[in-house]
GROMACS .gro file of C-alpha atoms in nm:
model
  426
    1MET     CA    1  -0.668  -2.060  -2.433
    2LYS     CA    2  -0.910  -1.891  -2.220
    3THR     CA    3  -1.239  -1.830  -2.355
    4TRP     CA    4  -1.419  -1.564  -2.108
    5LYS     CA    5  -1.469  -1.206  -2.231
    6ARG     CA    6  -1.349  -1.039  -1.933
    7PRO     CA    7  -0.994  -1.039  -1.817
    8ARG     CA    8  -0.916  -1.151  -1.461
    9ILE     CA    9  -0.683  -0.983  -1.213
   10ALA     CA   10  -0.560  -1.099  -0.869
   11LEU     CA   11  -0.406  -0.867  -0.639
   12TYR     CA   12  -0.233  -1.008  -0.339
   13SER     CA   13  -0.087  -0.842  -0.035
   14HIS     CA   14   0.029  -1.012   0.287
   15ASP     CA   15  -0.082  -0.737   0.519
   16THR     CA   16   0.088  -0.811   0.867
   17LEU     CA   17   0.167  -0.442   0.976
   18GLY     CA   18  -0.080  -0.144   0.908
   19LEU     CA   19  -0.335  -0.097   0.636
   20GLY     CA   20  -0.096   0.048   0.359
   21HIS     CA   21  -0.113  -0.278   0.141
   22ILE     CA   22  -0.457  -0.364   0.110
   23ARG     CA   23  -0.557   0.023   0.056
   24ARG     CA   24  -0.294   0.049  -0.188
   25ASN     CA   25  -0.458  -0.242  -0.391
   26ILE     CA   26  -0.801  -0.146  -0.363
   27LEU     CA   27  -0.716   0.199  -0.504
   28ILE     CA   28  -0.521  -0.004  -0.806
   29ALA     CA   29  -0.831  -0.243  -0.831
   30ASN     CA   30  -1.041   0.106  -0.882
   31ALA     CA   31  -0.829   0.236  -1.147
   32LEU     CA   32  -0.845  -0.101  -1.303
   33SER     CA   33  -1.184  -0.137  -1.281
   34GLY     CA   34  -1.260   0.184  -1.474
   35SER     CA   35  -1.085   0.051  -1.815
   36PRO     CA   36  -1.321  -0.038  -2.096
   37LEU     CA   37  -1.174  -0.400  -2.071
   38GLN     CA   38  -1.399  -0.437  -1.733
   39PRO     CA   39  -1.190  -0.678  -1.552
   40ASP     CA   40  -1.310  -0.922  -1.279
   41ILE     CA   41  -1.054  -0.852  -0.966
   42LEU     CA   42  -0.979  -1.042  -0.698
   43LEU     CA   43  -0.820  -0.890  -0.382
   44ALA     CA   44  -0.643  -1.152  -0.179
   45SER     CA   45  -0.527  -1.027   0.181
   46GLY     CA   46  -0.464  -1.086   0.564
   47ALA     CA   47  -0.657  -0.789   0.668
   48LEU     CA   48  -0.977  -0.830   0.801
   49GLU     CA   49  -1.014  -0.468   0.773
   50ALA     CA   50  -1.048  -0.535   0.406
   51THR     CA   51  -1.413  -0.644   0.470
   52ARG     CA   52  -1.491  -0.281   0.616
   53PHE     CA   53  -1.365  -0.085   0.276
   54SER     CA   54  -1.594  -0.034  -0.023
   55LEU     CA   55  -1.479  -0.214  -0.339
   56PRO     CA   56  -1.498  -0.072  -0.678
   57LYS     CA   57  -1.728  -0.257  -0.939
   58GLY     CA   58  -1.620  -0.623  -1.033
   59THR     CA   59  -1.399  -0.640  -0.746
   60ASP     CA   60  -1.435  -0.893  -0.448
   61ARG     CA   61  -1.204  -1.022  -0.163
   62LEU     CA   62  -1.052  -1.320  -0.020
   63VAL     CA   63  -0.942  -1.282   0.317
   64LEU     CA   64  -0.691  -1.509   0.466
   65PRO     CA   65  -0.657  -1.603   0.839
   66ALA     CA   66  -0.441  -1.309   0.968
   67LEU     CA   67  -0.093  -1.248   1.037
   68CYS     CA   68   0.095  -1.006   1.251
   69LYS     CA   69   0.461  -0.873   1.237
   70HIS     CA   70   0.635  -0.867   1.592
   71PRO     CA   71   0.859  -0.593   1.708
   72ASP     CA   72   1.156  -0.807   1.611
   73GLY     CA   73   1.030  -0.820   1.234
   74GLN     CA   74   0.923  -1.181   1.284
   75TYR     CA   75   0.572  -1.298   1.157
   76GLY     CA   76   0.322  -1.484   1.401
   77SER     CA   77  -0.069  -1.561   1.391
   78ARG     CA   78  -0.267  -1.249   1.495
   79ARG     CA   79  -0.575  -1.427   1.610
   80PHE     CA   80  -0.502  -1.823   1.617
   81GLN     CA   81  -0.325  -2.002   1.893
   82MET     CA   82  -0.134  -2.176   1.609
   83PRO     CA   83   0.243  -2.239   1.523
   84LEU     CA   84   0.371  -1.980   1.252
   85ALA     CA   85   0.445  -2.324   1.033
   86GLU     CA   86   0.104  -2.439   1.041
   87MET     CA   87  -0.053  -2.089   0.983
   88ILE     CA   88   0.170  -2.048   0.680
   89ASN     CA   89   0.042  -2.397   0.532
   90LEU     CA   90  -0.313  -2.280   0.590
   91ARG     CA   91  -0.258  -1.978   0.406
   92ARG     CA   92  -0.052  -2.139   0.131
   93TYR     CA   93  -0.332  -2.388   0.084
   94ILE     CA   94  -0.594  -2.147   0.059
   95LEU     CA   95  -0.402  -1.915  -0.190
   96ARG     CA   96  -0.289  -2.196  -0.414
   97ALA     CA   97  -0.666  -2.339  -0.446
   98ALA     CA   98  -0.812  -1.988  -0.469
   99LEU     CA   99  -0.579  -1.873  -0.755
  100SER     CA  100  -0.616  -2.197  -0.928
  101ALA     CA  101  -0.986  -2.167  -0.957
  102PHE     CA  102  -0.989  -1.784  -1.023
  103ASN     CA  103  -0.748  -1.878  -1.316
  104PRO     CA  104  -0.579  -1.493  -1.345
  105ASP     CA  105  -0.463  -1.332  -1.660
  106ILE     CA  106  -0.249  -1.126  -1.420
  107LEU     CA  107  -0.144  -1.146  -1.090
  108ILE     CA  108  -0.003  -0.874  -0.890
  109VAL     CA  109   0.207  -0.920  -0.584
  110ASP     CA  110   0.247  -0.632  -0.351
  111ASN     CA  111   0.599  -0.583  -0.181
  112VAL     CA  112   0.692  -0.935  -0.080
  113ALA     CA  113   0.765  -1.147  -0.391
  114CYS     CA  114   0.705  -1.510  -0.263
  115GLY     CA  115   0.470  -1.383   0.014
  116ALA     CA  116   0.464  -1.390   0.372
  117ASN     CA  117   0.723  -1.684   0.478
  118MET     CA  118   0.699  -1.799   0.124
  119GLU     CA  119   0.340  -1.864   0.128
  120LEU     CA  120   0.293  -1.784  -0.247
  121ASP     CA  121   0.577  -2.026  -0.378
  122ALA     CA  122   0.344  -2.299  -0.475
  123THR     CA  123   0.104  -2.072  -0.647
  124LEU     CA  124   0.381  -1.887  -0.840
  125ALA     CA  125   0.527  -2.206  -0.961
  126TYR     CA  126   0.164  -2.329  -1.072
  127LEU     CA  127   0.089  -2.012  -1.261
  128ARG     CA  128   0.434  -1.994  -1.406
  129ALA     CA  129   0.416  -2.334  -1.548
  130LYS     CA  130   0.047  -2.292  -1.676
  131GLY     CA  131   0.221  -2.012  -1.861
  132ASP     CA  132  -0.067  -1.783  -1.958
  133CYS     CA  133  -0.056  -1.560  -1.637
  134ARG     CA  134   0.128  -1.237  -1.637
  135ILE     CA  135   0.302  -1.208  -1.316
  136ILE     CA  136   0.398  -0.879  -1.157
  137LEU     CA  137   0.566  -0.753  -0.830
  138GLY     CA  138   0.427  -0.384  -0.720
  139LEU     CA  139   0.679  -0.223  -0.489
  140ARG     CA  140   0.669   0.089  -0.295
  141ASP     CA  141   0.956   0.306  -0.389
  142ILE     CA  142   1.157   0.269  -0.047
  143MET     CA  143   1.175  -0.063   0.132
  144ASP     CA  144   1.473   0.021   0.384
  145GLU     CA  145   1.827   0.108   0.406
  146PRO     CA  146   2.013  -0.055   0.103
  147ALA     CA  147   2.245  -0.233   0.352
  148ALA     CA  148   1.918  -0.393   0.524
  149VAL     CA  149   1.763  -0.469   0.196
  150ALA     CA  150   2.067  -0.644   0.057
  151VAL     CA  151   2.075  -0.873   0.367
  152GLU     CA  152   1.716  -0.958   0.361
  153TRP     CA  153   1.684  -1.005  -0.029
  154ALA     CA  154   1.999  -1.218  -0.013
  155LYS     CA  155   1.834  -1.438   0.256
  156SER     CA  156   1.525  -1.473   0.109
  157ARG     CA  157   1.676  -1.523  -0.261
  158ARG     CA  158   1.439  -1.235  -0.372
  159PHE     CA  159   1.622  -1.183  -0.678
  160GLU     CA  160   1.648  -1.532  -0.790
  161THR     CA  161   1.284  -1.560  -0.714
  162ILE     CA  162   1.209  -1.223  -0.942
  163ARG     CA  163   1.414  -1.369  -1.226
  164SER     CA  164   1.221  -1.704  -1.226
  165TYR     CA  165   0.868  -1.615  -1.186
  166PHE     CA  166   0.810  -1.240  -1.245
  167ASP     CA  167   0.747  -1.076  -1.591
  168GLU     CA  168   0.741  -0.715  -1.465
  169ILE     CA  169   0.835  -0.524  -1.178
  170TRP     CA  170   0.621  -0.205  -1.106
  171ILE     CA  171   0.769   0.047  -0.881
  172TYR     CA  172   0.497   0.282  -0.730
  173GLY     CA  173   0.719   0.589  -0.720
  174ASP     CA  174   0.897   0.886  -0.898
  175PRO     CA  175   1.272   0.780  -0.941
  176SER     CA  176   1.355   1.168  -0.934
  177VAL     CA  177   1.272   1.126  -0.544
  178TYR     CA  178   1.415   0.767  -0.482
  179ASN     CA  179   1.550   0.552  -0.753
  180PRO     CA  180   1.568   0.184  -0.582
  181VAL     CA  181   1.705   0.020  -0.890
  182GLU     CA  182   2.033   0.202  -0.821
  183ALA     CA  183   1.997   0.219  -0.441
  184TYR     CA  184   1.934  -0.159  -0.395
  185LYS     CA  185   2.166  -0.262  -0.696
  186VAL     CA  186   1.912  -0.450  -0.875
  187PRO     CA  187   2.072  -0.677  -1.127
  188PRO     CA  188   2.046  -0.565  -1.501
  189GLU     CA  189   1.820  -0.890  -1.570
  190ASN     CA  190   1.565  -0.778  -1.316
  191GLY     CA  191   1.625  -0.426  -1.364
  192ALA     CA  192   1.501  -0.468  -1.744
  193LYS     CA  193   1.165  -0.547  -1.600
  194VAL     CA  194   1.119  -0.232  -1.402
  195TYR     CA  195   0.819   0.012  -1.479
  196PHE     CA  196   0.828   0.332  -1.272
  197THR     CA  197   0.466   0.445  -1.263
  198GLY     CA  198   0.492   0.730  -1.043
  199ASP     CA  199   0.327   0.780  -0.729
  200VAL     CA  200  -0.048   0.692  -0.715
  201ASP     CA  201  -0.273   0.983  -0.668
  202GLN     CA  202  -0.500   0.902  -0.347
  203LYS     CA  203  -0.740   1.182  -0.478
  204LYS     CA  204  -0.855   0.930  -0.720
  205ARG     CA  205  -1.066   0.755  -0.470
  206LEU     CA  206  -1.272   1.051  -0.406
  207ASP     CA  207  -1.310   1.070  -0.778
  208SER     CA  208  -1.528   0.760  -0.736
  209PHE     CA  209  -1.651   0.807  -0.397
  210MET     CA  210  -2.054   0.852  -0.405
  211PRO     CA  211  -2.211   1.132  -0.209
  212GLU     CA  212  -2.390   0.884  -0.028
  213ALA     CA  213  -2.093   0.684   0.075
  214ARG     CA  214  -1.932   1.050   0.174
  215GLU     CA  215  -2.210   1.057   0.429
  216ASN     CA  216  -2.217   0.734   0.579
  217SER     CA  217  -1.843   0.658   0.572
  218ALA     CA  218  -1.767   0.838   0.911
  219GLY     CA  219  -2.039   0.696   1.112
  220HIS     CA  220  -2.134   0.935   1.385
  221PHE     CA  221  -1.841   1.154   1.335
  222LYS     CA  222  -1.874   1.455   1.127
  223LEU     CA  223  -1.626   1.667   0.958
  224PRO     CA  224  -1.520   1.973   1.197
  225ASN     CA  225  -1.535   2.316   1.066
  226HIS     CA  226  -1.210   2.530   1.031
  227PRO     CA  227  -0.972   2.562   1.179
  228PHE     CA  228  -0.898   2.175   1.170
  229VAL     CA  229  -0.589   1.954   1.206
  230PHE     CA  230  -0.613   1.600   1.131
  231CYS     CA  231  -0.353   1.320   1.274
  232THR     CA  232  -0.347   0.989   1.141
  233LEU     CA  233  -0.127   0.695   1.273
  234GLY     CA  234  -0.155   0.450   1.008
  235GLY     CA  235  -0.265   0.112   1.149
  236GLY     CA  236  -0.169   0.227   1.479
  237GLN     CA  237   0.040  -0.046   1.636
  238ASP     CA  238   0.338   0.180   1.701
  239GLY     CA  239   0.150   0.509   1.720
  240THR     CA  240   0.060   0.545   2.062
  241ARG     CA  241   0.298   0.806   2.145
  242LEU     CA  242   0.254   1.031   1.839
  243GLY     CA  243  -0.140   0.988   1.913
  244GLU     CA  244  -0.096   1.117   2.314
  245ALA     CA  245   0.128   1.393   2.223
  246PHE     CA  246  -0.109   1.514   1.945
  247VAL     CA  247  -0.412   1.502   2.189
  248SER     CA  248  -0.188   1.697   2.436
  249ALA     CA  249  -0.059   1.958   2.182
  250LEU     CA  250  -0.402   2.059   2.027
  251PRO     CA  251  -0.396   2.434   2.033
  252SER     CA  252  -0.687   2.593   2.221
  253GLY     CA  253  -0.965   2.681   1.965
  254THR     CA  254  -0.847   2.473   1.708
  255LYS     CA  255  -1.047   2.138   1.622
  256GLY     CA  256  -0.867   1.810   1.585
  257ALA     CA  257  -0.921   1.471   1.441
  258LEU     CA  258  -0.730   1.175   1.558
  259LEU     CA  259  -0.746   0.848   1.347
  260THR     CA  260  -0.568   0.577   1.576
  261GLY     CA  261  -0.573   0.278   1.320
  262PRO     CA  262  -0.775  -0.031   1.444
  263HIS     CA  263  -0.434  -0.220   1.553
  264MET     CA  264  -0.352   0.039   1.834
  265ASP     CA  265  -0.306  -0.144   2.159
  266PRO     CA  266  -0.664  -0.137   2.320
  267LYS     CA  267  -0.574   0.006   2.641
  268ALA     CA  268  -0.371   0.295   2.472
  269GLN     CA  269  -0.672   0.359   2.252
  270SER     CA  270  -0.942   0.357   2.546
  271ARG     CA  271  -0.707   0.637   2.706
  272LEU     CA  272  -0.735   0.844   2.413
  273PHE     CA  273  -1.070   0.792   2.365
  274LEU     CA  274  -1.137   0.888   2.735
  275ARG     CA  275  -0.928   1.210   2.642
  276ALA     CA  276  -1.170   1.273   2.374
  277LEU     CA  277  -1.459   1.289   2.617
  278ASN     CA  278  -1.315   1.561   2.811
  279HIS     CA  279  -1.217   1.785   2.513
  280ALA     CA  280  -1.468   1.946   2.335
  281HIS     CA  281  -1.284   2.009   2.002
  282LEU     CA  282  -1.138   1.661   1.953
  283GLN     CA  283  -1.247   1.352   1.810
  284VAL     CA  284  -1.091   1.009   1.812
  285MET     CA  285  -1.170   0.737   1.558
  286ASP     CA  286  -1.015   0.399   1.534
  287PHE     CA  287  -1.118   0.307   1.173
  288LEU     CA  288  -1.254   0.517   0.869
  289PRO     CA  289  -1.363   0.379   0.557
  290GLU     CA  290  -1.225   0.677   0.367
  291PRO     CA  291  -0.983   0.874   0.532
  292ALA     CA  292  -0.908   1.074   0.225
  293GLN     CA  293  -1.203   1.321   0.247
  294TRP     CA  294  -1.065   1.379   0.616
  295LEU     CA  295  -0.743   1.474   0.466
  296GLU     CA  296  -0.908   1.676   0.217
  297HIS     CA  297  -1.085   1.879   0.456
  298ALA     CA  298  -0.799   1.942   0.694
  299ASP     CA  299  -0.607   2.259   0.717
  300CYS     CA  300  -0.280   2.091   0.797
  301VAL     CA  301  -0.192   1.711   0.895
  302VAL     CA  302   0.013   1.522   1.135
  303ALA     CA  303   0.103   1.170   1.040
  304MET     CA  304   0.330   0.871   1.036
  305GLY     CA  305   0.536   0.827   0.715
  306GLY     CA  306   0.392   0.518   0.553
  307TYR     CA  307   0.349   0.540   0.188
  308ASN     CA  308  -0.017   0.563   0.155
  309SER     CA  309  -0.041   0.878   0.424
  310VAL     CA  310   0.250   1.029   0.229
  311SER     CA  311   0.071   0.972  -0.124
  312GLU     CA  312  -0.233   1.152   0.015
  313ILE     CA  313  -0.057   1.456   0.165
  314LEU     CA  314   0.118   1.504  -0.164
  315ALA     CA  315  -0.193   1.469  -0.364
  316PHE     CA  316  -0.393   1.713  -0.167
  317GLY     CA  317  -0.071   1.962  -0.101
  318LYS     CA  318  -0.141   1.989   0.268
  319PRO     CA  319   0.126   2.147   0.489
  320ALA     CA  320   0.222   1.822   0.705
  321LEU     CA  321   0.450   1.725   0.984
  322ILE     CA  322   0.568   1.383   0.946
  323VAL     CA  323   0.704   1.156   1.244
  324PRO     CA  324   0.813   0.853   1.066
  325ARG     CA  325   0.848   0.496   1.215
  326VAL     CA  326   1.217   0.401   1.239
  327SER     CA  327   1.187   0.027   1.353
  328PRO     CA  328   1.184  -0.263   1.228
  329ARG     CA  329   1.248  -0.051   0.907
  330LYS     CA  330   1.408   0.267   0.821
  331GLU     CA  331   1.168   0.312   0.512
  332GLN     CA  332   0.942   0.581   0.658
  333LEU     CA  333   1.239   0.785   0.784
  334ILE     CA  334   1.426   0.771   0.436
  335ARG     CA  335   1.102   0.878   0.246
  336ALA     CA  336   1.020   1.166   0.504
  337GLU     CA  337   1.401   1.294   0.473
  338ARG     CA  338   1.412   1.278   0.110
  339LEU     CA  339   1.094   1.477   0.101
  340GLN     CA  340   1.173   1.698   0.356
  341GLU     CA  341   1.501   1.800   0.139
  342MET     CA  342   1.288   1.856  -0.168
  343GLY     CA  343   1.069   2.097   0.057
  344LEU     CA  344   0.764   1.903  -0.008
  345LEU     CA  345   0.669   1.835   0.379
  346ASP     CA  346   0.842   1.868   0.734
  347MET     CA  347   0.957   1.573   0.947
  348ILE     CA  348   1.071   1.521   1.278
  349HIS     CA  349   1.239   1.202   1.437
  350PRO     CA  350   1.044   1.036   1.686
  351GLU     CA  351   1.290   1.066   1.940
  352ASP     CA  352   1.303   1.432   1.902
  353LEU     CA  353   0.920   1.480   1.944
  354ASN     CA  354   0.734   1.683   2.220
  355GLU     CA  355   0.437   1.856   2.290
  356VAL     CA  356   0.566   2.182   2.280
  357TYR     CA  357   0.726   2.145   1.906
  358LEU     CA  358   0.426   1.991   1.790
  359GLN     CA  359   0.196   2.262   1.924
  360ARG     CA  360   0.395   2.547   1.757
  361TRP     CA  361   0.432   2.361   1.447
  362ILE     CA  362   0.026   2.311   1.408
  363THR     CA  363  -0.003   2.699   1.507
  364GLN     CA  364   0.253   2.808   1.262
  365HIS     CA  365   0.093   2.586   0.952
  366MET     CA  366  -0.270   2.619   1.023
  367GLY     CA  367  -0.342   2.903   0.789
  368GLN     CA  368  -0.103   2.797   0.513
  369PRO     CA  369  -0.254   2.771   0.165
  370ARG     CA  370  -0.277   2.419  -0.013
  371ARG     CA  371   0.029   2.361  -0.280
  372ASP     CA  372  -0.006   2.224  -0.612
  373LEU     CA  373   0.312   1.970  -0.598
  374ARG     CA  374   0.245   1.805  -0.921
  375ASN     CA  375   0.526   2.013  -1.099
  376LYS     CA  376   0.777   1.856  -0.844
  377ILE     CA  377   0.663   1.493  -0.831
  378LYS     CA  378   0.480   1.234  -1.061
  379LEU     CA  379   0.151   1.150  -0.955
  380ASN     CA  380   0.012   0.998  -1.249
  381GLY     CA  381   0.078   0.601  -1.127
  382LEU     CA  382  -0.272   0.507  -1.135
  383ASP     CA  383  -0.333   0.630  -1.510
  384ARG     CA  384  -0.001   0.445  -1.619
  385ILE     CA  385  -0.111   0.129  -1.434
  386ARG     CA  386  -0.430   0.115  -1.620
  387ASN     CA  387  -0.250   0.197  -1.935
  388ARG     CA  388  -0.011  -0.090  -1.872
  389PHE     CA  389  -0.292  -0.340  -1.789
  390GLU     CA  390  -0.448  -0.246  -2.111
  391GLU     CA  391  -0.150  -0.316  -2.321
  392ILE     CA  392  -0.059  -0.627  -2.163
  393VAL     CA  393  -0.424  -0.781  -2.184
  394GLY     CA  394  -0.480  -0.637  -2.537
  395PRO     CA  395  -0.820  -0.616  -2.718
  396HIS     CA  396  -0.864  -0.968  -2.755
  397HIS     CA  397  -0.794  -1.024  -2.379
  398ASN     CA  398  -0.682  -1.369  -2.415
  399SER     CA  399  -0.380  -1.291  -2.614
  400VAL     CA  400  -0.083  -1.031  -2.595
  401SER     CA  401   0.118  -0.965  -2.898
  402GLY     CA  402   0.472  -0.871  -2.926
  403HIS     CA  403   0.612  -1.073  -2.630
  404ILE     CA  404   0.909  -1.343  -2.657
  405VAL     CA  405   0.825  -1.686  -2.607
  406SER     CA  406   1.055  -1.951  -2.467
  407VAL     CA  407   1.027  -2.316  -2.350
  408ILE     CA  408   1.135  -2.445  -2.025
  409PHE     CA  409   1.083  -2.816  -1.888
  410PHE     CA  410   0.872  -2.873  -1.571
  411GLN     CA  411   0.799  -3.205  -1.444
  412ASP     CA  412   0.919  -3.338  -1.774
  413THR     CA  413   0.671  -3.146  -1.975
  414ALA     CA  414   0.743  -2.877  -2.194
  415LYS     CA  415   0.552  -2.536  -2.106
  416GLU     CA  416   0.532  -2.203  -2.264
  417ILE     CA  417   0.631  -1.919  -2.063
  418LYS     CA  418   0.560  -1.562  -2.212
  419LYS     CA  419   0.834  -1.329  -2.101
  420CYS     CA  420   0.785  -0.954  -2.070
  421PRO     CA  421   1.013  -0.733  -2.323
  422ALA     CA  422   1.246  -0.467  -2.149
  423LEU     CA  423   1.009  -0.183  -2.004
  424PRO     CA  424   1.110   0.173  -2.004
  425MET     CA  425   1.256   0.306  -1.674
  426SER     CA  426   1.036   0.622  -1.645
   0.00000   0.00000   0.00000
């Protein structure tokens, strides 16, 4: 049994497209760090930008050599001139060694059960055989169209992986908005592991954001006076068209800020920066350590439809227009369409986007009041995540009561595997 007093949590995200995974994991780490159990938390990520975010107390990071996702959905090395197979082997070795040494009580894997190109397989097998680490899969509410998810999950044997290695599935969403257990036909043995947390409340980041950090987070940029519209493009890989339309559509006399994301094509980014030099009311930024304070300050928001951006918009109740990514996944489109049906935001398909429409939308929504959406959607995800962590780890840190223990054979040695009981679905 483990002898340390502070529990240890590892959060893994593969981070090949955008910044959503690492931002969500940092937000979860912030919620867990506030627990009376005072855990040590390790963030393992392939996003170099993880080093630019402020981290909560008791948290440190392991930055892996970076991958990227090509337009066809295939992975590749972001910076090395290295074959993908060698890159995955490098990352697999680092993860196996680091998590073996860190020896976590809980491992939370974000989105992809075995990691990018199965890079977590050796680590999962090791931790499962060791038997004293609770392994959790954290999923956003929407992944893609059901047919596409069925093909991808069958090809990667995702359900078999979840059944073999994972004790729980945390879904960061409200099933009244979208129920992936039903949509993706999750088998009963895996469905019994599901725990709906509700959406994670992005306002919580500002609760722990120190005043001096607010002052320094924007560098030489300053929050504009009203009226002010904020446009955010996520990581920026595919946000060029929206960014250029926003700059052209900004109404006269309205102040605007455009957050391109650090992964936008450098030439496109340079064009937008040059446009800002000739526009008295426009700021263009590539990265902000804490964009939530800009969204909090804005009168209305234009954004792509990633999980974090939409969660921020819902948490702050801002009038918002979503222009979702539609390739290589339909995740953002499905989310935006569903929330528009519920009357929580507006959306337009990127093929229909034009400067005239965008300018008209901004003008119409600039003076609308902030709305409290908490009676329409559950935003208590972070509280439920922390509560579940405390239930798992328990007051003694090194034992959890009430769980069934079974025996399997691994390399001819009997190993105890603690299995999670069926969890509530809401």
